[in-house]
PDB file of C-alpha atoms in Angstrom:
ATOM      1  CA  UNK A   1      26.650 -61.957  -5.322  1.00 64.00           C
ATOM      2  CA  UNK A   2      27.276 -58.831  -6.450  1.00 70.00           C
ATOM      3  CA  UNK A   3      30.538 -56.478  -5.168  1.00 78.00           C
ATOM      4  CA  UNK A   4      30.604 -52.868  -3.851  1.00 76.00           C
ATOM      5  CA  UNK A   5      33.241 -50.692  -4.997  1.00 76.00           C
ATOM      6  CA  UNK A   6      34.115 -47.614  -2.306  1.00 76.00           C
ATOM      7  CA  UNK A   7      36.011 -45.227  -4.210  1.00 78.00           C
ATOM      8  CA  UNK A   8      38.081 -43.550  -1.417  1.00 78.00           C
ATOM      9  CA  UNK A   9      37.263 -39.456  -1.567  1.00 82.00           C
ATOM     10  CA  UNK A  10      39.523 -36.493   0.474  1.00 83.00           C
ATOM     11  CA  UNK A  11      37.355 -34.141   2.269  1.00 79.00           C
ATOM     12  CA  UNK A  12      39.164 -31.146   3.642  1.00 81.00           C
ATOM     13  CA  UNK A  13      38.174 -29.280   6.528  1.00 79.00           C
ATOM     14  CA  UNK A  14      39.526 -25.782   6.857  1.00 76.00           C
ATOM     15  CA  UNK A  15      39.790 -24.212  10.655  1.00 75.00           C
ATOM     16  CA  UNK A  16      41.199 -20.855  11.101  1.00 79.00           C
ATOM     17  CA  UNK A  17      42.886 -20.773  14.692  1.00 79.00           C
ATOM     18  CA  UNK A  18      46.064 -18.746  15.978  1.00 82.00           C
ATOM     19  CA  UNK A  19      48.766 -20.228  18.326  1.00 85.00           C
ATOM     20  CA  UNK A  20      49.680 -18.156  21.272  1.00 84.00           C
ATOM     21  CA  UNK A  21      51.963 -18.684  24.541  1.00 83.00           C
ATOM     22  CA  UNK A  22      49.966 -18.947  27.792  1.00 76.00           C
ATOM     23  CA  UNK A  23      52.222 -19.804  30.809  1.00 74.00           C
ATOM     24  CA  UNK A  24      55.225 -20.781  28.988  1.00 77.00           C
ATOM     25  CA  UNK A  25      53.119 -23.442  27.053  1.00 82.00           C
ATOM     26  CA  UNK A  26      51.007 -22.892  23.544  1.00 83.00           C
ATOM     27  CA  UNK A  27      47.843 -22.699  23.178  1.00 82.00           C
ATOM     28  CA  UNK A  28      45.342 -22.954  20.287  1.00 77.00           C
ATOM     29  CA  UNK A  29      43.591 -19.827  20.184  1.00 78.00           C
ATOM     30  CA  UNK A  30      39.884 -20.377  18.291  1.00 74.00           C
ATOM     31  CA  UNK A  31      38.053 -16.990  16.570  1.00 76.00           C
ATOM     32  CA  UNK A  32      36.051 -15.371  18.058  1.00 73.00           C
ATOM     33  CA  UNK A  33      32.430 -16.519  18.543  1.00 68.00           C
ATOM     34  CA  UNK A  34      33.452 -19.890  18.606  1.00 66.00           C
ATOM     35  CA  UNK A  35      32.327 -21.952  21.169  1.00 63.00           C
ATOM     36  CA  UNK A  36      34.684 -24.527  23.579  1.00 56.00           C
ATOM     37  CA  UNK A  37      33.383 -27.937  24.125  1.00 59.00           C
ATOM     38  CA  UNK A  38      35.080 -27.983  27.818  1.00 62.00           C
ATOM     39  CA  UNK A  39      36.383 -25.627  29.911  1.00 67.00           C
ATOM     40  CA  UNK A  40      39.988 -25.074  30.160  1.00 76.00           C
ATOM     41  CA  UNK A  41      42.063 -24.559  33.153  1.00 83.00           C
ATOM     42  CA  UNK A  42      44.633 -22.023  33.448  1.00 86.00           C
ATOM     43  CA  UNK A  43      47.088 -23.571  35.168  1.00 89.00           C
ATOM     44  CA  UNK A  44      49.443 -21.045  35.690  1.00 92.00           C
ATOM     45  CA  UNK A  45      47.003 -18.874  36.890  1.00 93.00           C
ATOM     46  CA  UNK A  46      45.880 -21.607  39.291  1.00 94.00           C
ATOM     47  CA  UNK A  47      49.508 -21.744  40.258  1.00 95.00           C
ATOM     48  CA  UNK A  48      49.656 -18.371  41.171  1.00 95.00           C
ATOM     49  CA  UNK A  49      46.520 -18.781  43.506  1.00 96.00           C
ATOM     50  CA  UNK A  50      47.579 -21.586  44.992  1.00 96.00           C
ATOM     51  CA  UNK A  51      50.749 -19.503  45.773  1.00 96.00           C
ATOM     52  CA  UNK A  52      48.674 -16.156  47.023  1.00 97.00           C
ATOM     53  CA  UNK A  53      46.613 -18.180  49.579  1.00 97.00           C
ATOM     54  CA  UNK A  54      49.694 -20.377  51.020  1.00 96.00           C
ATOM     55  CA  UNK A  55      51.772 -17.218  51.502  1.00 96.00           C
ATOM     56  CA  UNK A  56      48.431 -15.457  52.756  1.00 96.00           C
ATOM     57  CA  UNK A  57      48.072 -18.188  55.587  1.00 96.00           C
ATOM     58  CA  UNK A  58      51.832 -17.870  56.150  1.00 95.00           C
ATOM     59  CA  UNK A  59      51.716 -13.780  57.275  1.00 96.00           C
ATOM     60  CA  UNK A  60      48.494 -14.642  58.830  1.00 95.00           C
ATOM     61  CA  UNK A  61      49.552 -17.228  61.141  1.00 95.00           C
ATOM     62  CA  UNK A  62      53.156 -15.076  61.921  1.00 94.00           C
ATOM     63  CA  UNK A  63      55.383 -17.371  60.262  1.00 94.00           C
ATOM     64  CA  UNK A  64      56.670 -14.368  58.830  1.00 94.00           C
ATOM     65  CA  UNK A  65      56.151 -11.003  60.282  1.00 92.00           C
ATOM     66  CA  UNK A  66      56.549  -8.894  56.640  1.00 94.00           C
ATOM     67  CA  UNK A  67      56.212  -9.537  53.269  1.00 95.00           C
ATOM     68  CA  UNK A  68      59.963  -8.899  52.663  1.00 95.00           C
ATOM     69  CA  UNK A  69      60.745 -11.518  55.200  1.00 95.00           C
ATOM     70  CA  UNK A  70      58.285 -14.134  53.156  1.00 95.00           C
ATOM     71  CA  UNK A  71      59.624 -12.867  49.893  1.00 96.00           C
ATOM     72  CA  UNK A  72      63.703 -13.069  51.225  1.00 95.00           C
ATOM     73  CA  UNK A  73      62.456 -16.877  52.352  1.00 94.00           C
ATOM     74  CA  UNK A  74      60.937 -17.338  49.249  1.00 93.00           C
ATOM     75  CA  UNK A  75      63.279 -15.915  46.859  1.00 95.00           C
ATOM     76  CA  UNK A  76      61.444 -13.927  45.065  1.00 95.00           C
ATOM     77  CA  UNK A  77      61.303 -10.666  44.155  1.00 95.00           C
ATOM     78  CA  UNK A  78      58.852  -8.474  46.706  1.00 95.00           C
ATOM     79  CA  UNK A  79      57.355  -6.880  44.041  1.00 95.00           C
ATOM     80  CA  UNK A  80      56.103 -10.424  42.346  1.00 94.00           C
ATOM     81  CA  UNK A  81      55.177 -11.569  45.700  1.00 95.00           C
ATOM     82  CA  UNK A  82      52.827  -8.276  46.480  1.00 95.00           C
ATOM     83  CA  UNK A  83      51.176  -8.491  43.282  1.00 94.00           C
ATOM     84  CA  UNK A  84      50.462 -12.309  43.453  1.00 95.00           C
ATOM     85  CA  UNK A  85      49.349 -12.153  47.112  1.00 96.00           C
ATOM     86  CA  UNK A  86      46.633  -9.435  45.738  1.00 95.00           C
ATOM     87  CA  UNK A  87      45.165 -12.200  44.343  1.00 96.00           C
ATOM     88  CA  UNK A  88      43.759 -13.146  47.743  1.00 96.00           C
ATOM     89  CA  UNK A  89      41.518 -10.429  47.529  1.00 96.00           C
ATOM     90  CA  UNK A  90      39.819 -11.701  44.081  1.00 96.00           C
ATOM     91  CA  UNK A  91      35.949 -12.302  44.923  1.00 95.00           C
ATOM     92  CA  UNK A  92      34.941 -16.083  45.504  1.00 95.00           C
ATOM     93  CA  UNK A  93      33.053 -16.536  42.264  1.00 93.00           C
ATOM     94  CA  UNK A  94      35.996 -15.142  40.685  1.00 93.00           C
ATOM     95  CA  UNK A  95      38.317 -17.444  42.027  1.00 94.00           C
ATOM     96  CA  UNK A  96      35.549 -20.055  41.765  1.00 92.00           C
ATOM     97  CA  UNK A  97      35.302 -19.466  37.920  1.00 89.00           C
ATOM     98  CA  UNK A  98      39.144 -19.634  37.628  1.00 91.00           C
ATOM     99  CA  UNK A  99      39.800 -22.823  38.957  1.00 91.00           C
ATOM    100  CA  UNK A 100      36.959 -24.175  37.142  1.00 87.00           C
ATOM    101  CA  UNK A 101      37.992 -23.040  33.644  1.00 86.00           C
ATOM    102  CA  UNK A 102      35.726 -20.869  33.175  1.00 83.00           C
ATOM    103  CA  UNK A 103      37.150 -17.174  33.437  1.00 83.00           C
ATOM    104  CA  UNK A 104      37.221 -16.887  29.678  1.00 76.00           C
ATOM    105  CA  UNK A 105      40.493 -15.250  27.687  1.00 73.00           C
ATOM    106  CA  UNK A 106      41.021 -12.112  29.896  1.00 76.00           C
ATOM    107  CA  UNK A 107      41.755 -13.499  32.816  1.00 86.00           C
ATOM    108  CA  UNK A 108      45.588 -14.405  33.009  1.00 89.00           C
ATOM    109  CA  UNK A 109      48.181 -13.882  34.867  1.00 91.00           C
ATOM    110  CA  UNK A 110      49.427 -10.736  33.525  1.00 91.00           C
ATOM    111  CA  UNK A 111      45.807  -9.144  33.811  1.00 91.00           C
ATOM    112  CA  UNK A 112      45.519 -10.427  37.902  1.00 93.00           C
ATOM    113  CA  UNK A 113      48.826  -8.997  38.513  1.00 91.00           C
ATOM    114  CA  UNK A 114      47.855  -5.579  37.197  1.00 92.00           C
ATOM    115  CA  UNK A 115      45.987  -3.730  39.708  1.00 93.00           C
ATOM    116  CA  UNK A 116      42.403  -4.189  39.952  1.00 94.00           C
ATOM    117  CA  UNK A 117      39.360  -3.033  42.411  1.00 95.00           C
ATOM    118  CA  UNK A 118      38.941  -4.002  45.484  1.00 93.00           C
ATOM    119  CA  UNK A 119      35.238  -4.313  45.410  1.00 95.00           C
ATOM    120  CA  UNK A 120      33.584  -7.663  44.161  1.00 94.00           C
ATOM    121  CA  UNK A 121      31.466  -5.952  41.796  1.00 93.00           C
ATOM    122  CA  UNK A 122      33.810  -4.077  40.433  1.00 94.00           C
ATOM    123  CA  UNK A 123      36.331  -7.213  39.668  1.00 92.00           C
ATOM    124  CA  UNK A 124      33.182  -8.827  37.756  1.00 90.00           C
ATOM    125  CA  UNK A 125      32.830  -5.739  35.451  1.00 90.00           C
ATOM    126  CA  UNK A 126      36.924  -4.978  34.947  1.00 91.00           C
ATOM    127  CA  UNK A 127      37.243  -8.752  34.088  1.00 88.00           C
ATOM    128  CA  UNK A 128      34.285  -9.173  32.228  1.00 85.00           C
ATOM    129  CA  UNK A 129      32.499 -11.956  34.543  1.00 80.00           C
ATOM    130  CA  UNK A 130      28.352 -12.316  34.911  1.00 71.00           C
ATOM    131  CA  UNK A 131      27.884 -12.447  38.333  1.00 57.00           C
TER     132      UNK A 131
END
């Protein structure tokens, strides 16, 4: 019976990525062209929506008659508060394309809080989404 010898090799694999902050967490960044095997979640963004449609339902129902009273309750600054609850006003595939992962690296939270159009097919060309 004869033996086999393995003679262990390194192999090194070299994969250029960059490290950035996304919601107070990091995040590896890949280069561009490169494809993701999943989709990933933004979950501070999906925070904020969360947020946007509870306070939403809250003026709508007359829990609070103002924005400044909601924002007082809150405590939190009316300005963050108006520019969060805009995000009620995002079109459904948007918002459908968020929580799914799939709205791709311009879509944060600093880009939803900075004013956008009102019109749906607007929002898919100023974020960059294929309707």
């Amino acid at each position: 019976m004869s033996k086999v010898v393995i003679i262990p090799q390194t192999v090194s694999i070299h994969i250029p990525f960059q490290i950035t902050k996304r919601g107070g967490r990091k995040e590896m960044v890949l280069p561009a062209g490169a494809q993701l095997q999943r989709p990933r979640t933004d979950n501070t963004v999906v925070k904020a929506l969360a947020r946007a449609f509870r306070w939403k339902r809250l003026l709508e129902t007359g829990a609070y008659t103002s924005v400044s009273d909601l924002a007082e309750k809150e405590k939190i600054g009316l300005s963050y508060l108006t520019r969060v609850l805009r995000m009620t006003l995002l079109a459904p595939d948007i918002i459908d394309a968020i929580l799914d992962g799939r709205q791709g690296d311009g879509i944060d939270l600093a880009t939803l809080a900075a004013p956008f159009p009102n019109e749906w097919g607007a929002q898919r060309r100023h974020f960059g989404i294929d309707a």
